[in-house]
Tab-separated table of C-alpha atoms in Angstrom:
chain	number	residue	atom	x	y	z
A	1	UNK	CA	115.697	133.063	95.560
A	2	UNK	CA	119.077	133.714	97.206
A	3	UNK	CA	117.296	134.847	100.845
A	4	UNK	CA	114.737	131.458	100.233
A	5	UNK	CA	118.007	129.215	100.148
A	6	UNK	CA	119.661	131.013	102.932
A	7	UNK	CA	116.822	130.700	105.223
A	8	UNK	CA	116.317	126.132	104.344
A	9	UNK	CA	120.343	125.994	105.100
A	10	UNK	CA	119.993	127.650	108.388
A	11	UNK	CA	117.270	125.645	108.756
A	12	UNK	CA	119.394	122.607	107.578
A	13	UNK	CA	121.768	123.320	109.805
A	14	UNK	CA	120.342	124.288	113.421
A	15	UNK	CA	119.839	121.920	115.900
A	16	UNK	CA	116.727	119.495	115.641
A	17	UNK	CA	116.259	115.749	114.937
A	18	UNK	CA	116.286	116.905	111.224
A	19	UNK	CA	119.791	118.983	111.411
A	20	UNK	CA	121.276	116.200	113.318
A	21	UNK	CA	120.130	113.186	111.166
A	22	UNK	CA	121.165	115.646	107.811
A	23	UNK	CA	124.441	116.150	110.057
A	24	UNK	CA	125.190	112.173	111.051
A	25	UNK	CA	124.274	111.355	107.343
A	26	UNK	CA	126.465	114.166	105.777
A	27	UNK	CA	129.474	112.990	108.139
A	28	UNK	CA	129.139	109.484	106.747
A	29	UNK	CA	128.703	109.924	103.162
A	30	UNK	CA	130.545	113.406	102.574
A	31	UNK	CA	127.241	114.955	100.696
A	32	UNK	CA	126.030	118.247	101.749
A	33	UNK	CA	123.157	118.404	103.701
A	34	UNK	CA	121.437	120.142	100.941
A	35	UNK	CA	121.607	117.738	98.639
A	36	UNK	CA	121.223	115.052	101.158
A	37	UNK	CA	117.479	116.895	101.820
A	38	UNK	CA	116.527	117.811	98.485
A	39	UNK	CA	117.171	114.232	96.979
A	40	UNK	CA	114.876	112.997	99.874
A	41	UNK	CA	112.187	115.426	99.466
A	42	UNK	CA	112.180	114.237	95.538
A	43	UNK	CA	112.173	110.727	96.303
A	44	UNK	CA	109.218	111.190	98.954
A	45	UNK	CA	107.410	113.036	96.281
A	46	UNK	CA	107.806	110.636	93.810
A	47	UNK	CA	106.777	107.678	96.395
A	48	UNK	CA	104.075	109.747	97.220
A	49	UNK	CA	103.183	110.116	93.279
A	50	UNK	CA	103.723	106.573	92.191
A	51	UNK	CA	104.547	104.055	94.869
A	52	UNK	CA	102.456	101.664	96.389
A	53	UNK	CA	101.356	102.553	100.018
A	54	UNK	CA	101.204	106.211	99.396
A	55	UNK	CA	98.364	106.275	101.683
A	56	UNK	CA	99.888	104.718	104.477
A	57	UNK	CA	102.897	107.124	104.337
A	58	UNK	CA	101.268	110.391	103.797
A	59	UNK	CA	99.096	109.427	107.348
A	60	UNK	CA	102.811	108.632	108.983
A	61	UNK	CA	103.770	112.068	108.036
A	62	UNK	CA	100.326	113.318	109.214
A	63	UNK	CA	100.426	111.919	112.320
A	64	UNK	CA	103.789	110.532	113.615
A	65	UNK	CA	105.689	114.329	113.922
A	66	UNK	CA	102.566	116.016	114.969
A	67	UNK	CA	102.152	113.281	117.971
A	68	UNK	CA	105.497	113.387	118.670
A	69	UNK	CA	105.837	117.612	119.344
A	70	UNK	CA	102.885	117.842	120.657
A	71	UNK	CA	103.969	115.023	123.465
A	72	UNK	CA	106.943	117.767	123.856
A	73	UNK	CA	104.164	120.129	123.973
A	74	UNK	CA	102.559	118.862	126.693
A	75	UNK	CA	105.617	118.167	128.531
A	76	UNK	CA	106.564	121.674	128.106
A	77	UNK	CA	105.939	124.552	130.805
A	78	UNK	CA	104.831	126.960	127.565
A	79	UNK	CA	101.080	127.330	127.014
A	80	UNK	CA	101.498	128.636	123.204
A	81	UNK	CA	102.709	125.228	121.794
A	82	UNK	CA	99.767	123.355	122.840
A	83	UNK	CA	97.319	125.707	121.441
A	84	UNK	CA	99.443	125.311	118.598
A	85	UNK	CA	99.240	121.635	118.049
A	86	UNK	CA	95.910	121.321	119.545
A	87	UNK	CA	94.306	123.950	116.395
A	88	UNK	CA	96.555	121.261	114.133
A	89	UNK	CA	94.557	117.887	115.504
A	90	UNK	CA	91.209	120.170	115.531
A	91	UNK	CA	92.300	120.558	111.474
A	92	UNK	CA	93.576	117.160	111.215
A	93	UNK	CA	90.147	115.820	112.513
A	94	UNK	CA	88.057	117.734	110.446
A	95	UNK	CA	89.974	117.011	107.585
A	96	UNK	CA	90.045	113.224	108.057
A	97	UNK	CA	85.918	113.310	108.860
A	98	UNK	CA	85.818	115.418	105.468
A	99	UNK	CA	87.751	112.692	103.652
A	100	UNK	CA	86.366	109.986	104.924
A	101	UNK	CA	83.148	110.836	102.834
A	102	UNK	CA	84.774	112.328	99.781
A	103	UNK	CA	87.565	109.855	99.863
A	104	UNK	CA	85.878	107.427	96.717
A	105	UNK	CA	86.254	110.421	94.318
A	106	UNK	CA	89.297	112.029	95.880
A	107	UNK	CA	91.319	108.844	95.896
A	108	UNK	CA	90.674	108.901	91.792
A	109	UNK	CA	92.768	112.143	91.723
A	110	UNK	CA	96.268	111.506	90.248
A	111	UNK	CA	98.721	112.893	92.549
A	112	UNK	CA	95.927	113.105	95.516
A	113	UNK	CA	98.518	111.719	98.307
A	114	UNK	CA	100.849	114.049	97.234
A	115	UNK	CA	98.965	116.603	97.529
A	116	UNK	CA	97.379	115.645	100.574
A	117	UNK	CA	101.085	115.304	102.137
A	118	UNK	CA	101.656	118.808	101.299
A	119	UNK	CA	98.178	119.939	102.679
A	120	UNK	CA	99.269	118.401	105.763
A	121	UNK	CA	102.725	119.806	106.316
A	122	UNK	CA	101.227	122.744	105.546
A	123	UNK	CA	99.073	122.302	108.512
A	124	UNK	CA	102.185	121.902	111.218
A	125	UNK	CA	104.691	124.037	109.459
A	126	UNK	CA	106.404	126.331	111.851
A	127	UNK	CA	105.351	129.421	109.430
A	128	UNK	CA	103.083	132.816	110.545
A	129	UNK	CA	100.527	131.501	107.348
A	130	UNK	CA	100.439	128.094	108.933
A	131	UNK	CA	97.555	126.022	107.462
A	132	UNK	CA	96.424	124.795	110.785
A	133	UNK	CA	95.641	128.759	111.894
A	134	UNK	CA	93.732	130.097	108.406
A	135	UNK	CA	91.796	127.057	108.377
A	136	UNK	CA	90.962	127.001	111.987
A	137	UNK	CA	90.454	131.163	112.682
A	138	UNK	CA	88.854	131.253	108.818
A	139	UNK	CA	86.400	128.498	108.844
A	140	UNK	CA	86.665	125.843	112.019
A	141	UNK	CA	86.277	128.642	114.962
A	142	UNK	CA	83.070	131.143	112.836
A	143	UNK	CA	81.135	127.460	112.454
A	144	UNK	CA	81.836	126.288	115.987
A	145	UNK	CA	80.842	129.916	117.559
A	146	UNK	CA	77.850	129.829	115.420
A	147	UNK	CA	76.079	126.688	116.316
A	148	UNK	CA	78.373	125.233	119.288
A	149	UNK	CA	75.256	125.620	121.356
A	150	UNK	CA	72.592	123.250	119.376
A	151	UNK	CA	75.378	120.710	119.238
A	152	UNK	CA	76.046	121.436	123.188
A	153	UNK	CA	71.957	120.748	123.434
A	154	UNK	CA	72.148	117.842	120.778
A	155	UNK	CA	75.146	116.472	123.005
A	156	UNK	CA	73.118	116.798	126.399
A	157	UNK	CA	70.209	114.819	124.814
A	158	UNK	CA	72.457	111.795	123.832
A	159	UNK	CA	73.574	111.360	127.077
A	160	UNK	CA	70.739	111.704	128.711
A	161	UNK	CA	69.541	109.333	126.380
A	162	UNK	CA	72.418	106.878	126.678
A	163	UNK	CA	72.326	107.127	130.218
A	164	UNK	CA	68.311	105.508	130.114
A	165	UNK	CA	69.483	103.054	127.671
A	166	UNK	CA	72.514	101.716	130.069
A	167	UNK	CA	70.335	101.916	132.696
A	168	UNK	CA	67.659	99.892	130.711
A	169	UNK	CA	70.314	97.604	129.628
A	170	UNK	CA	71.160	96.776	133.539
A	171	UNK	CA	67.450	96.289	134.706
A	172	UNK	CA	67.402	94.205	131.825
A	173	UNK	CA	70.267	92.270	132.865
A	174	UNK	CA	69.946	92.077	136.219
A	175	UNK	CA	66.247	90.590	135.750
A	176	UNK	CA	67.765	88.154	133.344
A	177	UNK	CA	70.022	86.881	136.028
A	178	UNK	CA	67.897	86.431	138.348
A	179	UNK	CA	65.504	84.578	136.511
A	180	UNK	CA	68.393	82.173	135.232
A	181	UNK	CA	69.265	81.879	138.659
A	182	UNK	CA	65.948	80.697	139.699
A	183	UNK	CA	65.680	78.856	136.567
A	184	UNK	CA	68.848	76.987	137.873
A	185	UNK	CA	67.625	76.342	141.400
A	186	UNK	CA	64.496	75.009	139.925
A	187	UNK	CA	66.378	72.752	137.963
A	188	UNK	CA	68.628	71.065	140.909
């Protein structure tokens, strides 16, 4: 337990946006940054338990830090933190598909944005037995290697088939403005 506590105040206190908000708001109000995080990990627990909007603020914390690093990502000369954050929106948008249909008998679940809060931070968390990985190298990557090449066909045939269609569409069109056009010169 000792080590565990160690390793969230060195984590507390190194340099991020977290240490250095924990560090402005610690300077202000004289309450150790420990404190300072744990009462605000209870609170957003709570919130995410019992207050209203739950379902707006678990997506913030879904989505708003993961766009943000993986902007830095991208602006970064390092190769490893994109794969990194691009397995996490792989995840994030199989996940979202996935609730999307089971989301009338999830949202019944007491505690279901909390728990879907923690899913997701356990999805970008900086750890060796991040969620993003298992799920994607345990279930995501065997199901794409396995039938990526029927939806690669599948893929090829829908746009080959929206391709005649917007072509269709522009004969279409085309023929209907030039018959309003001779409709129109008829008409003068």
């Amino acid at each position: 337990m000792a080590a565990l506590q160690q390793r969230l105040e060195r984590f507390l206190h190194s340099p991020g946006p977290i240490g250095d908000l924990l560090a402005q708001l610690e300077a202000r109000t004289g309450v150790q940054r420990l404190y300072l995080a744990s009462g605000s990990v209870t609170f957003l627990g709570l919130y995410l338990m019992f207050g209203y909007g739950a379902s707006l603020l678990c997506n913030v914390i879904g989505f708003v830090y993961p766009a943000y690093v993986s902007i830095k990502a991208i602006e970064s000369n390092s190769k490893e933190d994109d794969t990194m954050w691009l397995t996490y929106w792989v995840v994030y948008g199989v996940f979202s598909i996935a609730e999307f249909f089971s989301d009338l008998f999830l949202y019944w679940f007491p505690f279901y944005y909390a728990g879907k809060c923690l899913f997701l931070v356990w999805c970008m968390a900086p750890v060796p037995w991040n969620g993003s990985q298992l799920i994607y190298h345990s279930v995501i990557r065997p199901f794409f290697l396995k039938h990526h090449r029927a939806v690669d066909n599948m893929m090829g045939d829908i746009g080959t088939k929206a391709l005649d269609a917007a072509s269709s569409v522009t004969r279409e069109g085309v023929k209907a403005s030039l018959n309003l056009a001779e409709f129109v010169e008829k008409v003068k």
